[in-house]
Tab-separated table of C-alpha atoms in Angstrom:
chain	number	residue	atom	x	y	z
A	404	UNK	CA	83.860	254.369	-94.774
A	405	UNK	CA	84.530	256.829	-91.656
A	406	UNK	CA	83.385	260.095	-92.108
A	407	UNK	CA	85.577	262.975	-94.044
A	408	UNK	CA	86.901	265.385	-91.582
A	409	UNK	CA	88.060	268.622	-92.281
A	410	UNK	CA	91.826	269.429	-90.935
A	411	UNK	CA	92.399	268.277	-87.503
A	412	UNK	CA	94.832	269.098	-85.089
A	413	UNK	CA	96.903	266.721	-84.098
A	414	UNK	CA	100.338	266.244	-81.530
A	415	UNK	CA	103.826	264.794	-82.374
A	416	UNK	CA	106.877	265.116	-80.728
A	417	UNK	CA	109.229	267.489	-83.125
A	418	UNK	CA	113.185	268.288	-82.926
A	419	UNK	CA	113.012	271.974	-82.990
A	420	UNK	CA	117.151	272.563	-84.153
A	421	UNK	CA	119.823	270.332	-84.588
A	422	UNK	CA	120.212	269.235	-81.236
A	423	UNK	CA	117.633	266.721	-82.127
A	424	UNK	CA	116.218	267.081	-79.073
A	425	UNK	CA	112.197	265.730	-79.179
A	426	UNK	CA	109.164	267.609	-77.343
A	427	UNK	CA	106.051	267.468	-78.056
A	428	UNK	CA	104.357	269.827	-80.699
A	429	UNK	CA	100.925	270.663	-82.401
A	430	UNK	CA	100.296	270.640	-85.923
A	431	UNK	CA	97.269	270.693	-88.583
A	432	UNK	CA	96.827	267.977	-90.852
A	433	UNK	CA	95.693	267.797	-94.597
A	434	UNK	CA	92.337	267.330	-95.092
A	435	UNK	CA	91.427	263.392	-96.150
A	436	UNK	CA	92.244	263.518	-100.105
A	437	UNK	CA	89.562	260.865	-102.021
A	438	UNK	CA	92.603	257.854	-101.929
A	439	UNK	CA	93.843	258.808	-98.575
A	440	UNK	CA	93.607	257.028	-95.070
A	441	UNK	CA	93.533	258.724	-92.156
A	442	UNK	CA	95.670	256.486	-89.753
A	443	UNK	CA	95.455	256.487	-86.130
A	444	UNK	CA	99.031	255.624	-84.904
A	445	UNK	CA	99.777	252.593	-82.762
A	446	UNK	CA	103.531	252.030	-82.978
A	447	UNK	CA	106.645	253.577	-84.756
A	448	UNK	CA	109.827	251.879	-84.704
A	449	UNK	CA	113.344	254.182	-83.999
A	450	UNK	CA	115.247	254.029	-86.916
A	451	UNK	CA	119.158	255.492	-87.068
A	452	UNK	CA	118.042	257.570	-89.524
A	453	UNK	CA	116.012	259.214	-87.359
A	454	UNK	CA	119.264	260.655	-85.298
A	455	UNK	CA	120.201	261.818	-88.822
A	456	UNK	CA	117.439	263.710	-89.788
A	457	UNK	CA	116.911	265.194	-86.203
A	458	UNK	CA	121.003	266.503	-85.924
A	459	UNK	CA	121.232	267.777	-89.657
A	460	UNK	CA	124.013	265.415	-90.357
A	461	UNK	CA	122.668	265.035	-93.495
A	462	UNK	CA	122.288	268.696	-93.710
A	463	UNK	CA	119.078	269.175	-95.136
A	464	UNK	CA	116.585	268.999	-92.174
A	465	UNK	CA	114.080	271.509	-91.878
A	466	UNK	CA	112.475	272.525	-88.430
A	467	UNK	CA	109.571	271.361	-86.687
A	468	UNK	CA	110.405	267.908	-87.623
A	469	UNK	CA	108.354	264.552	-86.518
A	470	UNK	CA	110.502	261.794	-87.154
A	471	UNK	CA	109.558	257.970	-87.427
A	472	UNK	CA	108.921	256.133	-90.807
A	473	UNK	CA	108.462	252.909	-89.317
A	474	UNK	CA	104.393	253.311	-88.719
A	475	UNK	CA	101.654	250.732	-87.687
A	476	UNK	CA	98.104	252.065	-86.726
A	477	UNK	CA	94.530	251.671	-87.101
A	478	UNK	CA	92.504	252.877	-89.748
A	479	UNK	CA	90.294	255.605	-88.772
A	480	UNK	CA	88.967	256.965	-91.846
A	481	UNK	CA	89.440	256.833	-95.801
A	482	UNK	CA	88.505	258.661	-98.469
A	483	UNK	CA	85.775	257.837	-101.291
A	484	UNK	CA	88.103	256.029	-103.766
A	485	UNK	CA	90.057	253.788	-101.280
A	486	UNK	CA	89.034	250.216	-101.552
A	487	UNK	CA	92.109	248.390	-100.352
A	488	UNK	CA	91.817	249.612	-97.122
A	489	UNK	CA	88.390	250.216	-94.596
A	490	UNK	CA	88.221	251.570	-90.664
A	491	UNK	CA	89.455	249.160	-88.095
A	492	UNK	CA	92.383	247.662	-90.547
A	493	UNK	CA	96.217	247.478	-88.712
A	494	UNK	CA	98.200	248.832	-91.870
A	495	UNK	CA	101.979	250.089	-91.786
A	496	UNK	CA	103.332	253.245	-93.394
A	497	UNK	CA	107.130	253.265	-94.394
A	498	UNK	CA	109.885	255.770	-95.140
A	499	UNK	CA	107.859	257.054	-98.521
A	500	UNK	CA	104.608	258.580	-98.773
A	501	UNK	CA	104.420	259.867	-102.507
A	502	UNK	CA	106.016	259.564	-105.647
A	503	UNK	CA	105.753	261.013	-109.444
A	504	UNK	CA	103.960	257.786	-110.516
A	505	UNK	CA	105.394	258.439	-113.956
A	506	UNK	CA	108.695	257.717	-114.522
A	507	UNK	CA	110.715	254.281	-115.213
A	508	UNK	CA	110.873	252.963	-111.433
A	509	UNK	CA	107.583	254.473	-110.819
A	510	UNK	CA	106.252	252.097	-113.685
A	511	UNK	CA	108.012	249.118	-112.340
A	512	UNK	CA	106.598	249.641	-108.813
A	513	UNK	CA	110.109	250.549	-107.384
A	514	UNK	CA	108.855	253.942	-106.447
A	515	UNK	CA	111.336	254.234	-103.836
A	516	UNK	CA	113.750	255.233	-106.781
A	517	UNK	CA	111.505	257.803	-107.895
A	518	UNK	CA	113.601	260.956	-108.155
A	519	UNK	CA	110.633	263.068	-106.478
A	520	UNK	CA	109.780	260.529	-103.724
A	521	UNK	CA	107.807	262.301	-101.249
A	522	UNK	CA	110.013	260.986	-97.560
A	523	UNK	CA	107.223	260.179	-94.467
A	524	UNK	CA	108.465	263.477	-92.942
A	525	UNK	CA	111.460	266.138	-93.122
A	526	UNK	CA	110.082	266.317	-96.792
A	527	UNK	CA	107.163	268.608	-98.298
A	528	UNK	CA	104.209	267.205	-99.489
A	529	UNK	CA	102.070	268.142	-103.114
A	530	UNK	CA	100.078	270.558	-101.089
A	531	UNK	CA	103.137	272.384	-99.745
A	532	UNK	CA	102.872	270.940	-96.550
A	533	UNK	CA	105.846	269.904	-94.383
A	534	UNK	CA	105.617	266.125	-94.069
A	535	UNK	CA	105.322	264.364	-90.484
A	536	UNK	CA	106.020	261.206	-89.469
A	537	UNK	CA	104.960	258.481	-86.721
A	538	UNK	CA	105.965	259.893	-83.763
A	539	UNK	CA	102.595	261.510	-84.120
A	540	UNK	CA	98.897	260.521	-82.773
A	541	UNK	CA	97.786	260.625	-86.374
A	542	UNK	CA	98.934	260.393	-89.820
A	543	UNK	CA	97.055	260.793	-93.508
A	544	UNK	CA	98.779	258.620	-96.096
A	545	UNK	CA	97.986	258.059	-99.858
A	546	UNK	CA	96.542	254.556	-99.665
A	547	UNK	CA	99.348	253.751	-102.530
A	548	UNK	CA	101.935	253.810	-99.545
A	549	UNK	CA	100.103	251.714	-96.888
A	550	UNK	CA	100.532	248.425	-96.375
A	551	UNK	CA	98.207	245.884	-94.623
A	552	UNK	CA	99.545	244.140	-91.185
A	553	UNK	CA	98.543	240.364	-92.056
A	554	UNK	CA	96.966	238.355	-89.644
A	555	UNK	CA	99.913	236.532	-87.290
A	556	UNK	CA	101.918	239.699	-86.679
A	557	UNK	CA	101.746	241.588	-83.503
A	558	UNK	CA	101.529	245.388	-84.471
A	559	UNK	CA	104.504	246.711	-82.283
A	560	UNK	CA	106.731	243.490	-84.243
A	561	UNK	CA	105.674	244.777	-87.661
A	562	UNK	CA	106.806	248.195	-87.030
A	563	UNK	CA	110.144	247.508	-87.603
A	564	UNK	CA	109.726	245.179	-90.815
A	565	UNK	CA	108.417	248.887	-92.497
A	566	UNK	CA	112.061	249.298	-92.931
A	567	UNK	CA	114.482	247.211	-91.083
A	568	UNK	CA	113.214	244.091	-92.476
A	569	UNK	CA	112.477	245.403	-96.379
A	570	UNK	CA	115.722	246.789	-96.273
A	571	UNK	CA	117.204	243.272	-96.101
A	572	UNK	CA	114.607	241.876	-97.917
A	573	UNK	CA	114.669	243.713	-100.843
A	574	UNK	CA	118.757	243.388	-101.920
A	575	UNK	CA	118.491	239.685	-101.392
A	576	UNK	CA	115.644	239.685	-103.640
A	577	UNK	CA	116.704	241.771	-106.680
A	578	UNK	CA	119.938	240.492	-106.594
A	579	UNK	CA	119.104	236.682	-107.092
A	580	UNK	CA	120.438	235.797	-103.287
A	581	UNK	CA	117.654	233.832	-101.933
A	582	UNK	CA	118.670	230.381	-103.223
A	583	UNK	CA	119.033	228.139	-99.953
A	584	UNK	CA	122.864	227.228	-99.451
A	585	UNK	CA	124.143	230.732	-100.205
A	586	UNK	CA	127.070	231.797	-97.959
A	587	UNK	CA	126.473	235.807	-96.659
A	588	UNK	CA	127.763	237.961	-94.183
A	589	UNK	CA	126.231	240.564	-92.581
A	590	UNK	CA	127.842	243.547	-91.330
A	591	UNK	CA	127.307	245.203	-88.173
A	592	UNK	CA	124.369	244.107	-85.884
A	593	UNK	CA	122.022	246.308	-85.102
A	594	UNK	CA	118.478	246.840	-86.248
A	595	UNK	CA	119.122	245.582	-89.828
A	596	UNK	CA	121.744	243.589	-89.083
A	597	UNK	CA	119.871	241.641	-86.934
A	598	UNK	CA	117.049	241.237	-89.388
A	599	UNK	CA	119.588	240.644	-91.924
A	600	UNK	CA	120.491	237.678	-89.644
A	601	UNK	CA	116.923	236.210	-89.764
A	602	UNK	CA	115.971	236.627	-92.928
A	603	UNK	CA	118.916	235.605	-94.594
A	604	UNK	CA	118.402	232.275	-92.106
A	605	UNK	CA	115.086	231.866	-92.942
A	606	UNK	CA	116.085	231.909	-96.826
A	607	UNK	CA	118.236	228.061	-96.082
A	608	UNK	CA	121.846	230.497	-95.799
A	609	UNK	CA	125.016	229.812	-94.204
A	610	UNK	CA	125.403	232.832	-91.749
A	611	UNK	CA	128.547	234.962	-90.623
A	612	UNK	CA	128.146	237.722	-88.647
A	613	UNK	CA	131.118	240.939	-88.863
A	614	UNK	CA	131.218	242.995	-85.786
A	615	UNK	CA	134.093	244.830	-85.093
A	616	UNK	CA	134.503	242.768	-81.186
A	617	UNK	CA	133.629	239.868	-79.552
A	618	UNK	CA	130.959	241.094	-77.509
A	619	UNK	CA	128.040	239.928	-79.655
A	620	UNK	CA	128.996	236.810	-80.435
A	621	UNK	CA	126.930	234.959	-77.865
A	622	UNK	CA	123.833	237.132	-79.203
A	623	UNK	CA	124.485	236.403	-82.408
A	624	UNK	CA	125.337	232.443	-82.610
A	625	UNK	CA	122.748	231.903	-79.401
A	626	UNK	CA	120.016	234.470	-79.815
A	627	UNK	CA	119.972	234.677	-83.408
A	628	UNK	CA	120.974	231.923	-84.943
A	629	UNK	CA	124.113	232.579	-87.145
A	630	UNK	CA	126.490	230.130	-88.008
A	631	UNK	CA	129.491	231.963	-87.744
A	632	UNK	CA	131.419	235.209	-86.159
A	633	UNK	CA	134.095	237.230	-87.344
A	634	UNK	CA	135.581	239.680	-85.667
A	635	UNK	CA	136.979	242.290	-88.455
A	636	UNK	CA	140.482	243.487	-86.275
A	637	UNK	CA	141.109	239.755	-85.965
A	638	UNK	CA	143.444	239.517	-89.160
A	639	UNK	CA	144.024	235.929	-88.771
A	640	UNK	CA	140.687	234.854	-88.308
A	641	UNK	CA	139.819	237.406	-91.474
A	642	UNK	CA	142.304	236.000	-93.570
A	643	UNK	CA	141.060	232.511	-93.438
A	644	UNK	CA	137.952	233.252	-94.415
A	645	UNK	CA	139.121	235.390	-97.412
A	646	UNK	CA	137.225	234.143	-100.751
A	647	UNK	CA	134.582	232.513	-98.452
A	648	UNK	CA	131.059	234.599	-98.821
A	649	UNK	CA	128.670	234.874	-102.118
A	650	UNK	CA	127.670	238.395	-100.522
A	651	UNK	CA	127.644	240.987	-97.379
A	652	UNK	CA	124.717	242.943	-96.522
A	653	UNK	CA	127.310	245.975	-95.149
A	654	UNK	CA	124.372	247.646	-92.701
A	655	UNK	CA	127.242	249.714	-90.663
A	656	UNK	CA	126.259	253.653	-90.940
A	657	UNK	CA	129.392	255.330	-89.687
A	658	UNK	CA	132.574	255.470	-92.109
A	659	UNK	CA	134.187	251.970	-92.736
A	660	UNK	CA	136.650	251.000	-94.663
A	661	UNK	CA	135.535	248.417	-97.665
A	662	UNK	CA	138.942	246.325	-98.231
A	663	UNK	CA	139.177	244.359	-95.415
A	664	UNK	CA	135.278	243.049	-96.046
A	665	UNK	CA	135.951	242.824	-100.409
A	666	UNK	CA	138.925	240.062	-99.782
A	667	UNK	CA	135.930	237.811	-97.821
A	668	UNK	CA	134.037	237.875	-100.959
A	669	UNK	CA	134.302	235.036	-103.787
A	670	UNK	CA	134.339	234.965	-107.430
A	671	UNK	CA	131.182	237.779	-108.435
A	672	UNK	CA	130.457	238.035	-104.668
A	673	UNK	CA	128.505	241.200	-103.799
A	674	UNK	CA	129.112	244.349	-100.953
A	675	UNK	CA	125.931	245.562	-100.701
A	676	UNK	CA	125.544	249.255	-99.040
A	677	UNK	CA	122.839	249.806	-96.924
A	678	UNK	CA	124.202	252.380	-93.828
A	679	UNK	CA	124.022	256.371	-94.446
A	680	UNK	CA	126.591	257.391	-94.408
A	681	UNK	CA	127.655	261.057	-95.433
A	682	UNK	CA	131.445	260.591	-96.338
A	683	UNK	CA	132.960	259.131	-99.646
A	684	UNK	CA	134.203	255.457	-98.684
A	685	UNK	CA	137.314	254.305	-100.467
A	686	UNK	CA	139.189	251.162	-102.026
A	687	UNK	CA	141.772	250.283	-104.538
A	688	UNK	CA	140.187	249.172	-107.682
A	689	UNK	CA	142.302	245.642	-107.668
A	690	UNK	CA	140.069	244.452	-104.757
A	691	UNK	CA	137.382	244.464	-107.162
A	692	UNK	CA	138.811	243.934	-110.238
A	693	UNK	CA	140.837	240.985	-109.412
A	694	UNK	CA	137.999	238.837	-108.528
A	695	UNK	CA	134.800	240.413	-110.460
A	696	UNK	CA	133.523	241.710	-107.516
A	697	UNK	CA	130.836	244.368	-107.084
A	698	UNK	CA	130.037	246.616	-104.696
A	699	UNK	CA	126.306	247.931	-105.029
A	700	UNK	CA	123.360	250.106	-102.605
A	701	UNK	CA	120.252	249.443	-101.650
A	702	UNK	CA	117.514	251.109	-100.293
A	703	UNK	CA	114.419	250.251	-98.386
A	704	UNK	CA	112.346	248.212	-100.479
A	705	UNK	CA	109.027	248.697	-102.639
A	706	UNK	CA	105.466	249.214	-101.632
A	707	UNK	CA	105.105	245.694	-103.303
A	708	UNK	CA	108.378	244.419	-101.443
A	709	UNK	CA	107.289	245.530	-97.647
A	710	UNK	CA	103.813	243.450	-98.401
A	711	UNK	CA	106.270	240.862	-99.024
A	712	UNK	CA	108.804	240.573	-96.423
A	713	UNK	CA	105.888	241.495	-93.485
A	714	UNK	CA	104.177	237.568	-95.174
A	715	UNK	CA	107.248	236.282	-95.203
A	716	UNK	CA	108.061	236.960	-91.512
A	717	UNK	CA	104.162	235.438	-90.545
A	718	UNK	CA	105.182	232.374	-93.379
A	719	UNK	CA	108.585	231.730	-91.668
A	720	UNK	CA	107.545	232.541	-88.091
A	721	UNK	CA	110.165	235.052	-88.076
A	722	UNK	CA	109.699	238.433	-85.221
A	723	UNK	CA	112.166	241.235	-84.575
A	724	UNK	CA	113.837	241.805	-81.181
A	725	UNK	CA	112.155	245.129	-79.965
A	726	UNK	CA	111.934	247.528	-76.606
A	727	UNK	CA	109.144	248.595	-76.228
A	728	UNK	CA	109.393	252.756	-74.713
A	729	UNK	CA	106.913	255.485	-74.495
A	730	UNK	CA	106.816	258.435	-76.464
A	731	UNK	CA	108.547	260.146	-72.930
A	732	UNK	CA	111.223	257.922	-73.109
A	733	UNK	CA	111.640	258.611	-76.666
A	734	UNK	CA	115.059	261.313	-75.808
A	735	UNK	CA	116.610	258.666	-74.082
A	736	UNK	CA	115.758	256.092	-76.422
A	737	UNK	CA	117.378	257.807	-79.203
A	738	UNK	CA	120.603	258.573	-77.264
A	739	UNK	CA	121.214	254.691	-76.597
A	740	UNK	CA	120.391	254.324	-80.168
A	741	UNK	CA	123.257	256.693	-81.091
A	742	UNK	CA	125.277	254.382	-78.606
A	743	UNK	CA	124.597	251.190	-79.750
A	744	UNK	CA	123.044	249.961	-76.482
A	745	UNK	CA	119.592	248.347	-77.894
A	746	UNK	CA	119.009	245.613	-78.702
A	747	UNK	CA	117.781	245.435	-81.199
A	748	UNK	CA	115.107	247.504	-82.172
A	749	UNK	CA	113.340	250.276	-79.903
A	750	UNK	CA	109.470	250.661	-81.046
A	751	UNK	CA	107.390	253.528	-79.782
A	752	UNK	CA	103.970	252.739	-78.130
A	753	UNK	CA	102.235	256.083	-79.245
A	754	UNK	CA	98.616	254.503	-78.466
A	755	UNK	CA	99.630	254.359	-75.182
A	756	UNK	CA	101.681	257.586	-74.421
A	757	UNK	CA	99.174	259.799	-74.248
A	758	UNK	CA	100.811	262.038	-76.300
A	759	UNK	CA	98.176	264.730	-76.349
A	760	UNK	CA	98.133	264.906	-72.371
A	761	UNK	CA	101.880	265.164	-72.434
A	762	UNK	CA	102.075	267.927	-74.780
A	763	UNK	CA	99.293	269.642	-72.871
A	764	UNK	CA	101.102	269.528	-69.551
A	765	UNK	CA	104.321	270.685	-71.868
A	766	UNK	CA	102.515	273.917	-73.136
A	767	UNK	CA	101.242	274.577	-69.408
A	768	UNK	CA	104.404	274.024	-67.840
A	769	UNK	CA	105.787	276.703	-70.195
A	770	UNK	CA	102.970	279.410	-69.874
C-alpha cells in the first residue's frame, strides 16, 4: 500500500465557459478515502460527449470543467480497505465514479442507472467537491468504479473500451443479441460505431454499416470488416433491404430521423439509442406497431460489464483504431472530433504531455 497523502495539487486542462475551449488549470484533490485509489493518469480517450459537456449543449455544465471519462493510469496509492487493487496496477476509470449503492439497479450492479450516479467530472462529488475527469495528471476514484487493464491490452487501446466499447457491449448483451448469425446494423461510424462494428463481428454477426455517404465504405468493408454498406439517401438500395436486420445499434448523436432505419428492421427487431442527443426524435407509431418493433436506449455499461468487454477484446484479439495526441493538441483534437475527421478514436497521452510544465509556462505567460 502507497502511503496516504493529504490533498495534493494537481493540473488538468479545464473549459472555463461554453466556448469549450481547454487550458490548463490547477486544482486540489480529495484526500485518499479508506476504498479509494489514487490513480496516476496515463491515457484518456476523447469522447463526443466531451464537446457536449464543454459547450453547455446539454445545458447543465458548470465551470472549471476537466473533461475525459475514458481513463487508464497507474496506481499510485490506495487506501486501507482496498484489496482489489495495489500500486503499480494499469486500471481504467469510466464515465461514473459513485452511486447510491442502495436502490434496485444499484443492487443488480447496473449502477449506471442509479438515479444519483456520481458522472467522472461536470458532476459534484459526496464531499461537495466538483468532480474532474482524465484530462488530468491525477485522479482519486472509489475502487468500486475502477476496473483492472488485463494483461494483452495496450493501455492507450483500452482507453477507449471505458466507454466506446461497453457502450456496444452492454445493449448486445442485455438484450439477448450475441447469438452468432444475428443480422445488425450499425448506425453512423465513428468511435462507437466502429466498435460496434468489431464487436458485433467478433460475436459470429452478419454486418451492415448506415452512413449517410459513400465515403466510408472502403473503411468499413476493408478496414473493419463489415459485410455490408448502406447508404441511408440511397432509397433504392434502402428499400431492398427493408425487413432485413434483427437490430441497429443507432450511435449517430445529432438529430436523425428514425423511419427510414425502423422499415430495415424485421419481425421484433430492435433500434437501439445510444447518441445524445438533446432534441425529441419523432416517428409514426405504424412503423412500430405494424411489425412489433421496439425502439429502446442504452447507456454505457456496468462496472461488471466494462471488466467484461475490456476480456473480451484480449479473448477475441479485438483493438480500437486510435490517434494518439498530446494534451496540447487536445483543442484541435476536439474540433476534428466535432467534424468528424478521426478516425476513429483520438486518445490523450497525459503521461507524456507534461501537463504540469505546460500549465506552468501558461500561468507565466499570463503574469
Amino acid at each position: 500500500m502507497g502511503s496516504l497523502a493529504s490533498e495534493r495539487k494537481v493540473v488538468g486542462w479545464a473549459a472555463r465557459d461554453a466556448t469549450g475551449h481547454l487550458s490548463p488549470y490547477s486544482y486540489t484533490l480529495r484526500n485518499t478515502g479508506p476504498e479509494d485509489v489514487v490513480v496516476k493518469v496515463l491515457y484518456c480517450g476523447i469522447c463526443h460527449t466531451d464537446i457536449h459537456q464543454a459547450k453547455n449543449h446539454l445545458g447543465a455544465s458548470k465551470y472549471p470543467m476537466v473533461p475525459g471519462h475514458e481513463v487508464v493510469g497507474e496506481v499510485v496509492e490506495v487506501g486501507p480497505e482496498v484489496a482489489k487493487y495495489g500500486v503499480g496496477d494499469v486500471v481504467g476509470v469510466g464515465v461514473i465514479v459513485g452511486c447510491c449503492r442502495e436502490c434496485s439497479p444499484c443492487k443488480a450492479n447496473v449502477e449506471q442507472y442509479c438515479n444519483k450516479k456520481i458522472w467522472s467530472y461536470n458532476d459534484v462529488y459526496t464531499d461537495g467537491r466538483p468532480t474532474q475527469g482524465g484530462f488530468a495528471s491525477t485522479m482519486v476514484v472509489d475502487q468500486k468504479f475502477v476496473v483492472k487493464i488485463p494483461a494483452g491490452l495496450a493501455p492507450e487501446q483500452a482507453a477507449p473500451l471505458l466507454c466506446a466499447g461497453v457502450t456496444v457491449y452492454s445493449p448486445l448483451k442485455h438484450f439477448g443479441l450475441t447469438t452468432p448469425g444475428l443480422r445488425g446494423g450499425i448506425l453512423g461510424l465513428g468511435g462507437v460505431g466502429h466498435m460496434g462494428v468489431k464487436v458485433a463481428k467478433a460475436m459470429g454477426h452478419h454486418v451492415t454499416v448506415i452512413s449517410s455517404s459513400s465515403k466510408k465504405r472502403a473503411e468499413a468493408m476493408d478496414h473493419l470488416g463489415a459485410d455490408a454498406y448502406l447508404v441511408s439517401s440511397d432509397a433504392a438500395a434502402m428499400a431492398a433491404a427493408a425487413d432485413s436486420l434483427d437490430y441497429i445499434i443507432d450511435t449517430v448523436p445529432v438529430h436523425h430521423p428514425l423511419e427510414p432505419y425502423l422499415a430495415l428492421l424485421k419481425l421484433d427487431g430492435k433500434l437501439v439509442l445510444l447518441g445524445v442527443i438533446g432534441e425529441p426524435l419523432s416517428f409514426v407509431s405504424p412503423m412500430v406497431m405494424l411489425g412489433r418493433k421496439a425502439i429502446t436506449g442504452s447507456f454505457i455499461g456496468s462496472i461488471d460489464e466494462t471488466a467484461e468487454v475490456l476480456q473480451f477484446c484480449v479473448d477475441k484479439g479485438l483493438t480500437s483504431q486510435i490517434e494518439v495526441v498530446k494534451m496540447g493538441y487536445v483543442n484541435e483534437a476536439l474540433e476534428r472530433l466535432e467534424r468528424n475527421d478521426v478516425r476513429y478514436r483520438f486518445v490523450v497521452d497525459v503521461a507524456g504531455s507534461n501537463v504540469e510544465a505546460e500549465a506552468a509556462a501558461a500561468d507565466a505567460a499570463s503574469n
